[in-house]
GROMACS .gro file of C-alpha atoms in nm:
model
  287
    1MET     CA    1   0.000   0.000   0.000
    2LEU     CA    2   0.125   0.347  -0.083
    3ASP     CA    3   0.123   0.595   0.205
    4LEU     CA    4  -0.092   0.897   0.117
    5GLU     CA    5   0.118   1.130   0.333
    6LEU     CA    6   0.431   1.028   0.144
    7LEU     CA    7   0.252   1.077  -0.186
    8ARG     CA    8   0.130   1.421  -0.074
    9SER     CA    9   0.486   1.526   0.006
   10PHE     CA   10   0.610   1.387  -0.327
   11VAL     CA   11   0.351   1.580  -0.527
   12SER     CA   12   0.429   1.895  -0.327
   13VAL     CA   13   0.802   1.864  -0.397
   14VAL     CA   14   0.741   1.825  -0.771
   15GLU     CA   15   0.493   2.113  -0.787
   16ALA     CA   16   0.699   2.344  -0.566
   17GLY     CA   17   1.029   2.253  -0.731
   18GLY     CA   18   1.216   2.198  -0.405
   19PHE     CA   19   1.206   2.052  -0.054
   20THR     CA   20   1.193   2.379   0.141
   21ARG     CA   21   0.895   2.520  -0.047
   22ALA     CA   22   0.724   2.180  -0.038
   23GLY     CA   23   0.773   2.165   0.339
   24ALA     CA   24   0.590   2.494   0.378
   25ARG     CA   25   0.298   2.357   0.174
   26VAL     CA   26   0.259   2.037   0.380
   27HIS     CA   27   0.362   2.197   0.711
   28ARG     CA   28   0.675   1.985   0.751
   29THR     CA   29   1.043   2.073   0.783
   30GLN     CA   30   1.274   2.030   0.485
   31SER     CA   31   1.448   1.735   0.651
   32THR     CA   32   1.115   1.565   0.724
   33VAL     CA   33   1.004   1.601   0.363
   34SER     CA   34   1.340   1.468   0.243
   35GLN     CA   35   1.303   1.165   0.470
   36GLN     CA   36   0.949   1.105   0.343
   37ILE     CA   37   1.070   1.106  -0.018
   38LYS     CA   38   1.346   0.861   0.076
   39ARG     CA   39   1.089   0.630   0.238
   40LEU     CA   40   0.867   0.650  -0.069
   41GLU     CA   41   1.161   0.569  -0.298
   42GLU     CA   42   1.240   0.268  -0.080
   43ASP     CA   43   0.876   0.156  -0.091
   44VAL     CA   44   0.854   0.165  -0.471
   45GLY     CA   45   1.214   0.061  -0.534
   46GLN     CA   46   1.281   0.351  -0.771
   47VAL     CA   47   1.460   0.685  -0.763
   48LEU     CA   48   1.181   0.938  -0.806
   49LEU     CA   49   1.360   1.272  -0.808
   50HIS     CA   50   1.669   1.421  -0.970
   51ARG     CA   51   1.840   1.645  -0.714
   52ASP     CA   52   2.059   1.912  -0.874
   53GLY     CA   53   2.153   2.161  -0.606
   54LYS     CA   54   1.836   2.345  -0.512
   55THR     CA   55   1.658   2.227  -0.826
   56VAL     CA   56   1.445   1.914  -0.805
   57ARG     CA   57   1.267   1.743  -1.094
   58PRO     CA   58   1.105   1.401  -1.134
   59THR     CA   59   1.282   1.107  -1.293
   60ASP     CA   60   1.105   0.895  -1.555
   61ALA     CA   61   0.973   0.676  -1.272
   62GLY     CA   62   0.869   0.988  -1.083
   63GLU     CA   63   0.674   1.115  -1.384
   64ARG     CA   64   0.489   0.782  -1.402
   65LEU     CA   65   0.407   0.788  -1.032
   66LEU     CA   66   0.300   1.154  -1.033
   67SER     CA   67  -0.024   1.094  -1.226
   68TYR     CA   68  -0.123   0.805  -0.998
   69ALA     CA   69  -0.032   1.002  -0.687
   70ARG     CA   70  -0.255   1.291  -0.788
   71ARG     CA   71  -0.544   1.055  -0.862
   72LEU     CA   72  -0.507   0.872  -0.528
   73LEU     CA   73  -0.496   1.198  -0.334
   74SER     CA   74  -0.798   1.329  -0.524
   75LEU     CA   75  -0.997   1.011  -0.451
   76ALA     CA   76  -0.902   1.029  -0.083
   77GLU     CA   77  -1.022   1.389  -0.065
   78GLU     CA   78  -1.344   1.298  -0.244
   79ALA     CA   79  -1.406   1.009  -0.002
   80ARG     CA   80  -1.358   1.241   0.297
   81ASP     CA   81  -1.599   1.496   0.151
   82VAL     CA   82  -1.864   1.231   0.086
   83LEU     CA   83  -1.840   1.089   0.439
   84ARG     CA   84  -1.851   1.434   0.597
   85GLN     CA   85  -2.173   1.511   0.408
   86PRO     CA   86  -2.427   1.230   0.467
   87ASN     CA   87  -2.657   1.365   0.194
   88SER     CA   88  -2.381   1.391  -0.062
   89GLU     CA   89  -2.435   1.231  -0.404
   90GLY     CA   90  -2.061   1.217  -0.462
   91ALA     CA   91  -1.874   1.389  -0.744
   92ILE     CA   92  -1.875   1.387  -1.124
   93ARG     CA   93  -1.560   1.471  -1.318
   94LEU     CA   94  -1.673   1.591  -1.659
   95GLY     CA   95  -1.461   1.678  -1.962
   96ILE     CA   96  -1.594   1.891  -2.250
   97PRO     CA   97  -1.446   2.055  -2.561
   98GLU     CA   98  -1.379   2.426  -2.529
   99ASP     CA   99  -1.630   2.530  -2.796
  100PHE     CA  100  -1.904   2.346  -2.605
  101ALA     CA  101  -1.796   2.520  -2.286
  102ALA     CA  102  -1.857   2.854  -2.456
  103TYR     CA  103  -2.187   2.753  -2.616
  104ARG     CA  104  -2.471   2.743  -2.362
  105LEU     CA  105  -2.345   2.423  -2.198
  106THR     CA  106  -2.244   2.618  -1.888
  107LYS     CA  107  -2.613   2.707  -1.837
  108LEU     CA  108  -2.710   2.340  -1.853
  109LEU     CA  109  -2.438   2.243  -1.605
  110GLY     CA  110  -2.534   2.524  -1.370
  111ALA     CA  111  -2.897   2.410  -1.374
  112PHE     CA  112  -2.791   2.048  -1.314
  113SER     CA  113  -2.579   2.152  -1.015
  114ARG     CA  114  -2.864   2.353  -0.864
  115SER     CA  115  -3.099   2.057  -0.900
  116HIS     CA  116  -2.844   1.829  -0.727
  117PRO     CA  117  -2.715   2.033  -0.429
  118GLY     CA  118  -2.548   1.726  -0.278
  119LEU     CA  119  -2.339   1.665  -0.589
  120ARG     CA  120  -1.994   1.808  -0.657
  121LEU     CA  121  -1.940   1.881  -1.026
  122ASP     CA  122  -1.582   1.913  -1.150
  123VAL     CA  123  -1.578   2.032  -1.513
  124ARG     CA  124  -1.271   2.065  -1.733
  125ALA     CA  125  -1.263   2.214  -2.083
  126ASP     CA  126  -0.973   2.078  -2.287
  127GLN     CA  127  -0.862   1.937  -2.621
  128SER     CA  128  -1.043   1.621  -2.718
  129LYS     CA  129  -0.728   1.407  -2.726
  130TYR     CA  130  -0.665   1.482  -2.358
  131LEU     CA  131  -1.027   1.422  -2.260
  132ALA     CA  132  -1.028   1.079  -2.430
  133ARG     CA  133  -0.697   0.990  -2.265
  134ASP     CA  134  -0.805   1.095  -1.917
  135LEU     CA  135  -1.139   0.913  -1.943
  136GLU     CA  136  -0.949   0.595  -2.031
  137ARG     CA  137  -0.712   0.651  -1.738
  138GLY     CA  138  -1.002   0.689  -1.496
  139GLU     CA  139  -0.936   1.058  -1.434
  140LEU     CA  140  -1.277   1.156  -1.576
  141ASP     CA  141  -1.620   1.001  -1.516
  142LEU     CA  142  -1.788   1.144  -1.825
  143ALA     CA  143  -1.656   1.311  -2.138
  144LEU     CA  144  -1.793   1.480  -2.446
  145TYR     CA  145  -1.522   1.492  -2.709
  146LYS     CA  146  -1.449   1.501  -3.081
  147ARG     CA  147  -1.305   1.208  -3.274
  148GLU     CA  148  -1.280   1.052  -3.617
  149ALA     CA  149  -1.621   0.927  -3.731
  150GLY     CA  150  -1.699   0.556  -3.729
  151ALA     CA  151  -1.631   0.417  -3.381
  152LYS     CA  152  -1.932   0.261  -3.207
  153ASP     CA  153  -1.838   0.247  -2.836
  154ALA     CA  154  -2.025   0.554  -2.709
  155ILE     CA  155  -2.346   0.643  -2.525
  156ALA     CA  156  -2.432   0.863  -2.822
  157VAL     CA  157  -2.259   1.023  -3.121
  158TRP     CA  158  -2.343   1.319  -3.343
  159PRO     CA  159  -2.191   1.394  -3.684
  160GLU     CA  160  -2.009   1.726  -3.693
  161ARG     CA  161  -1.967   1.974  -3.976
  162VAL     CA  162  -1.655   2.185  -3.974
  163HIS     CA  163  -1.579   2.457  -4.228
  164TRP     CA  164  -1.281   2.645  -4.360
  165VAL     CA  165  -1.302   3.007  -4.247
  166THR     CA  166  -1.122   3.332  -4.319
  167SER     CA  167  -1.166   3.690  -4.201
  168LYS     CA  168  -1.471   3.875  -4.327
  169SER     CA  169  -1.292   4.212  -4.315
  170HIS     CA  170  -0.939   4.098  -4.403
  171PRO     CA  171  -0.979   3.778  -4.609
  172VAL     CA  172  -0.671   3.577  -4.698
  173ASP     CA  173  -0.605   3.532  -5.069
  174VAL     CA  174  -0.712   3.169  -5.123
  175GLY     CA  175  -0.482   3.144  -5.423
  176VAL     CA  176  -0.161   3.198  -5.226
  177SER     CA  177   0.118   2.950  -5.294
  178SER     CA  178   0.139   2.847  -4.927
  179VAL     CA  179  -0.176   2.851  -4.711
  180PRO     CA  180  -0.124   3.023  -4.372
  181LEU     CA  181  -0.282   2.785  -4.122
  182ILE     CA  182  -0.431   2.877  -3.785
  183GLY     CA  183  -0.507   2.598  -3.539
  184PHE     CA  184  -0.468   2.419  -3.210
  185PRO     CA  185  -0.137   2.252  -3.116
  186LEU     CA  186  -0.019   1.919  -3.257
  187GLY     CA  187  -0.265   1.637  -3.187
  188CYS     CA  188  -0.584   1.836  -3.250
  189ILE     CA  189  -0.827   1.652  -3.477
  190TYR     CA  190  -0.912   1.975  -3.661
  191ARG     CA  191  -0.546   2.053  -3.723
  192ALA     CA  192  -0.489   1.702  -3.859
  193GLY     CA  193  -0.797   1.732  -4.081
  194ALA     CA  194  -0.686   2.068  -4.221
  195ILE     CA  195  -0.337   1.945  -4.301
  196HIS     CA  196  -0.470   1.625  -4.460
  197ALA     CA  197  -0.713   1.823  -4.678
  198LEU     CA  198  -0.445   2.064  -4.796
  199GLU     CA  199  -0.187   1.796  -4.870
  200SER     CA  200  -0.447   1.577  -5.047
  201ALA     CA  201  -0.522   1.874  -5.271
  202GLY     CA  202  -0.150   1.927  -5.338
  203ARG     CA  203  -0.150   2.260  -5.155
  204ALA     CA  204   0.152   2.387  -4.964
  205TRP     CA  205   0.088   2.522  -4.613
  206HIS     CA  206   0.269   2.676  -4.319
  207THR     CA  207   0.175   2.746  -3.960
  208ALA     CA  208   0.073   3.109  -3.912
  209TYR     CA  209  -0.074   3.094  -3.561
  210THR     CA  210  -0.106   2.820  -3.297
  211SER     CA  211  -0.309   2.850  -2.979
  212SER     CA  212  -0.460   2.615  -2.722
  213SER     CA  213  -0.740   2.870  -2.677
  214LEU     CA  214  -1.047   2.871  -2.902
  215ALA     CA  215  -1.087   3.246  -2.844
  216GLY     CA  216  -0.728   3.299  -2.962
  217ILE     CA  217  -0.792   3.106  -3.282
  218GLN     CA  218  -1.116   3.290  -3.349
  219ALA     CA  219  -0.943   3.626  -3.300
  220ALA     CA  220  -0.650   3.531  -3.526
  221VAL     CA  221  -0.892   3.433  -3.806
  222ALA     CA  222  -1.087   3.758  -3.766
  223ALA     CA  223  -0.763   3.957  -3.786
  224GLY     CA  224  -0.676   3.796  -4.122
  225MET     CA  225  -0.369   3.606  -4.000
  226GLY     CA  226  -0.465   3.291  -4.189
  227LEU     CA  227  -0.724   3.021  -4.252
  228SER     CA  228  -0.862   2.773  -4.004
  229ILE     CA  229  -1.131   2.510  -3.974
  230LEU     CA  230  -1.398   2.558  -3.708
  231SER     CA  231  -1.716   2.383  -3.606
  232GLU     CA  232  -2.038   2.559  -3.703
  233MET     CA  233  -2.101   2.668  -3.344
  234SER     CA  234  -1.758   2.833  -3.327
  235ILE     CA  235  -1.789   3.045  -3.642
  236GLN     CA  236  -1.839   3.413  -3.556
  237SER     CA  237  -1.990   3.711  -3.734
  238ASP     CA  238  -1.646   3.846  -3.830
  239HIS     CA  239  -1.558   3.518  -4.006
  240ARG     CA  240  -1.645   3.414  -4.361
  241VAL     CA  241  -1.699   3.050  -4.454
  242LEU     CA  242  -1.498   2.940  -4.758
  243THR     CA  243  -1.675   2.729  -5.021
  244ALA     CA  244  -1.595   2.422  -5.224
  245LYS     CA  245  -1.578   2.644  -5.534
  246GLU     CA  246  -1.289   2.828  -5.370
  247GLY     CA  247  -1.116   2.495  -5.312
  248PHE     CA  248  -1.211   2.457  -4.945
  249ALA     CA  249  -1.493   2.206  -4.904
  250PRO     CA  250  -1.638   2.128  -4.557
  251ILE     CA  251  -1.462   1.852  -4.365
  252ASN     CA  252  -1.717   1.594  -4.252
  253ARG     CA  253  -1.510   1.312  -4.106
  254THR     CA  254  -1.550   1.410  -3.739
  255GLU     CA  255  -1.814   1.341  -3.478
  256VAL     CA  256  -1.891   1.435  -3.119
  257ALA     CA  257  -1.901   1.134  -2.884
  258LEU     CA  258  -2.046   1.109  -2.534
  259MET     CA  259  -1.856   0.853  -2.328
  260ALA     CA  260  -1.882   0.740  -1.965
  261SER     CA  261  -1.649   0.536  -1.747
  262PRO     CA  262  -1.743   0.167  -1.706
  263ASP     CA  263  -1.834   0.220  -1.338
  264ALA     CA  264  -2.030   0.543  -1.389
  265SER     CA  265  -2.256   0.636  -1.097
  266PRO     CA  266  -2.633   0.689  -1.134
  267ALA     CA  267  -2.576   1.066  -1.103
  268THR     CA  268  -2.319   1.050  -1.384
  269LEU     CA  269  -2.564   0.868  -1.608
  270ARG     CA  270  -2.834   1.126  -1.529
  271LEU     CA  271  -2.597   1.401  -1.639
  272ALA     CA  272  -2.516   1.197  -1.952
  273ASP     CA  273  -2.888   1.196  -2.037
  274ARG     CA  274  -2.902   1.576  -2.002
  275LEU     CA  275  -2.595   1.619  -2.223
  276ALA     CA  276  -2.744   1.388  -2.484
  277GLU     CA  277  -3.063   1.596  -2.489
  278PHE     CA  278  -2.856   1.912  -2.532
  279CYS     CA  279  -2.656   1.768  -2.822
  280ASN     CA  280  -2.973   1.637  -2.988
  281THR     CA  281  -3.116   1.990  -2.973
  282VAL     CA  282  -2.800   2.142  -3.120
  283GLN     CA  283  -2.798   1.882  -3.398
  284ALA     CA  284  -3.164   1.943  -3.480
  285LYS     CA  285  -3.108   2.319  -3.510
  286ALA     CA  286  -2.807   2.264  -3.736
  287ALA     CA  287  -3.000   2.030  -3.970
   0.00000   0.00000   0.00000
């Protein structure tokens, strides 16, 4: 069994970047924290930290343990909260794409929380690749994310239409020799789709703007920095949709999937039903 106090000190050392600062966070002396890390390393049989003067960083083994340590500490905290509140319905860790976070879904989640006062809702907006990964790892209970169309292992799926867009006021010349591309960082399904479409058409491209923020991408398109592909709900009034006649047909190989963990709680499944209703409404309006 791994000692939670040792894990808490380990996480604190990694996050604080040193033993002294970590000691202040866990209310222990530097020497006590150092001894706890030594005990943890003996327990797991691995060196967990590189010590370079005052700088401390995790080893490869430490990086592997770090994710598990955070999950164990989070579960312990959740268990304490549930036991301290007899009427608690537990917690739901939900992952959603950023464009859904900005598109009325916050109202739905707020209403769901108010109707379940004993439930703790932990929502994270992120790139779909991270949401899918964390659901598989058990770090999320429910996730709504984007993926390549065709898989069948979901509570529900909805086809998604994404379009090439440029600035309405400062449009990019679509005949340029190298297309300036705006998008999310490497691994984004939209980015991969855009690059595949351009290369399949024999078009050269270069990265003009990369951002992990949807708002940043929308602003860069509006400013005329390049072209991007966006879902219909993310296209703004200062964007112009490019057409197939201009050489930029819609990309229709993506879908939105609603997935739950295998041991999802009844409250999680109730929230899944509400999310499915929301997505059905969005799909009906887009049809």
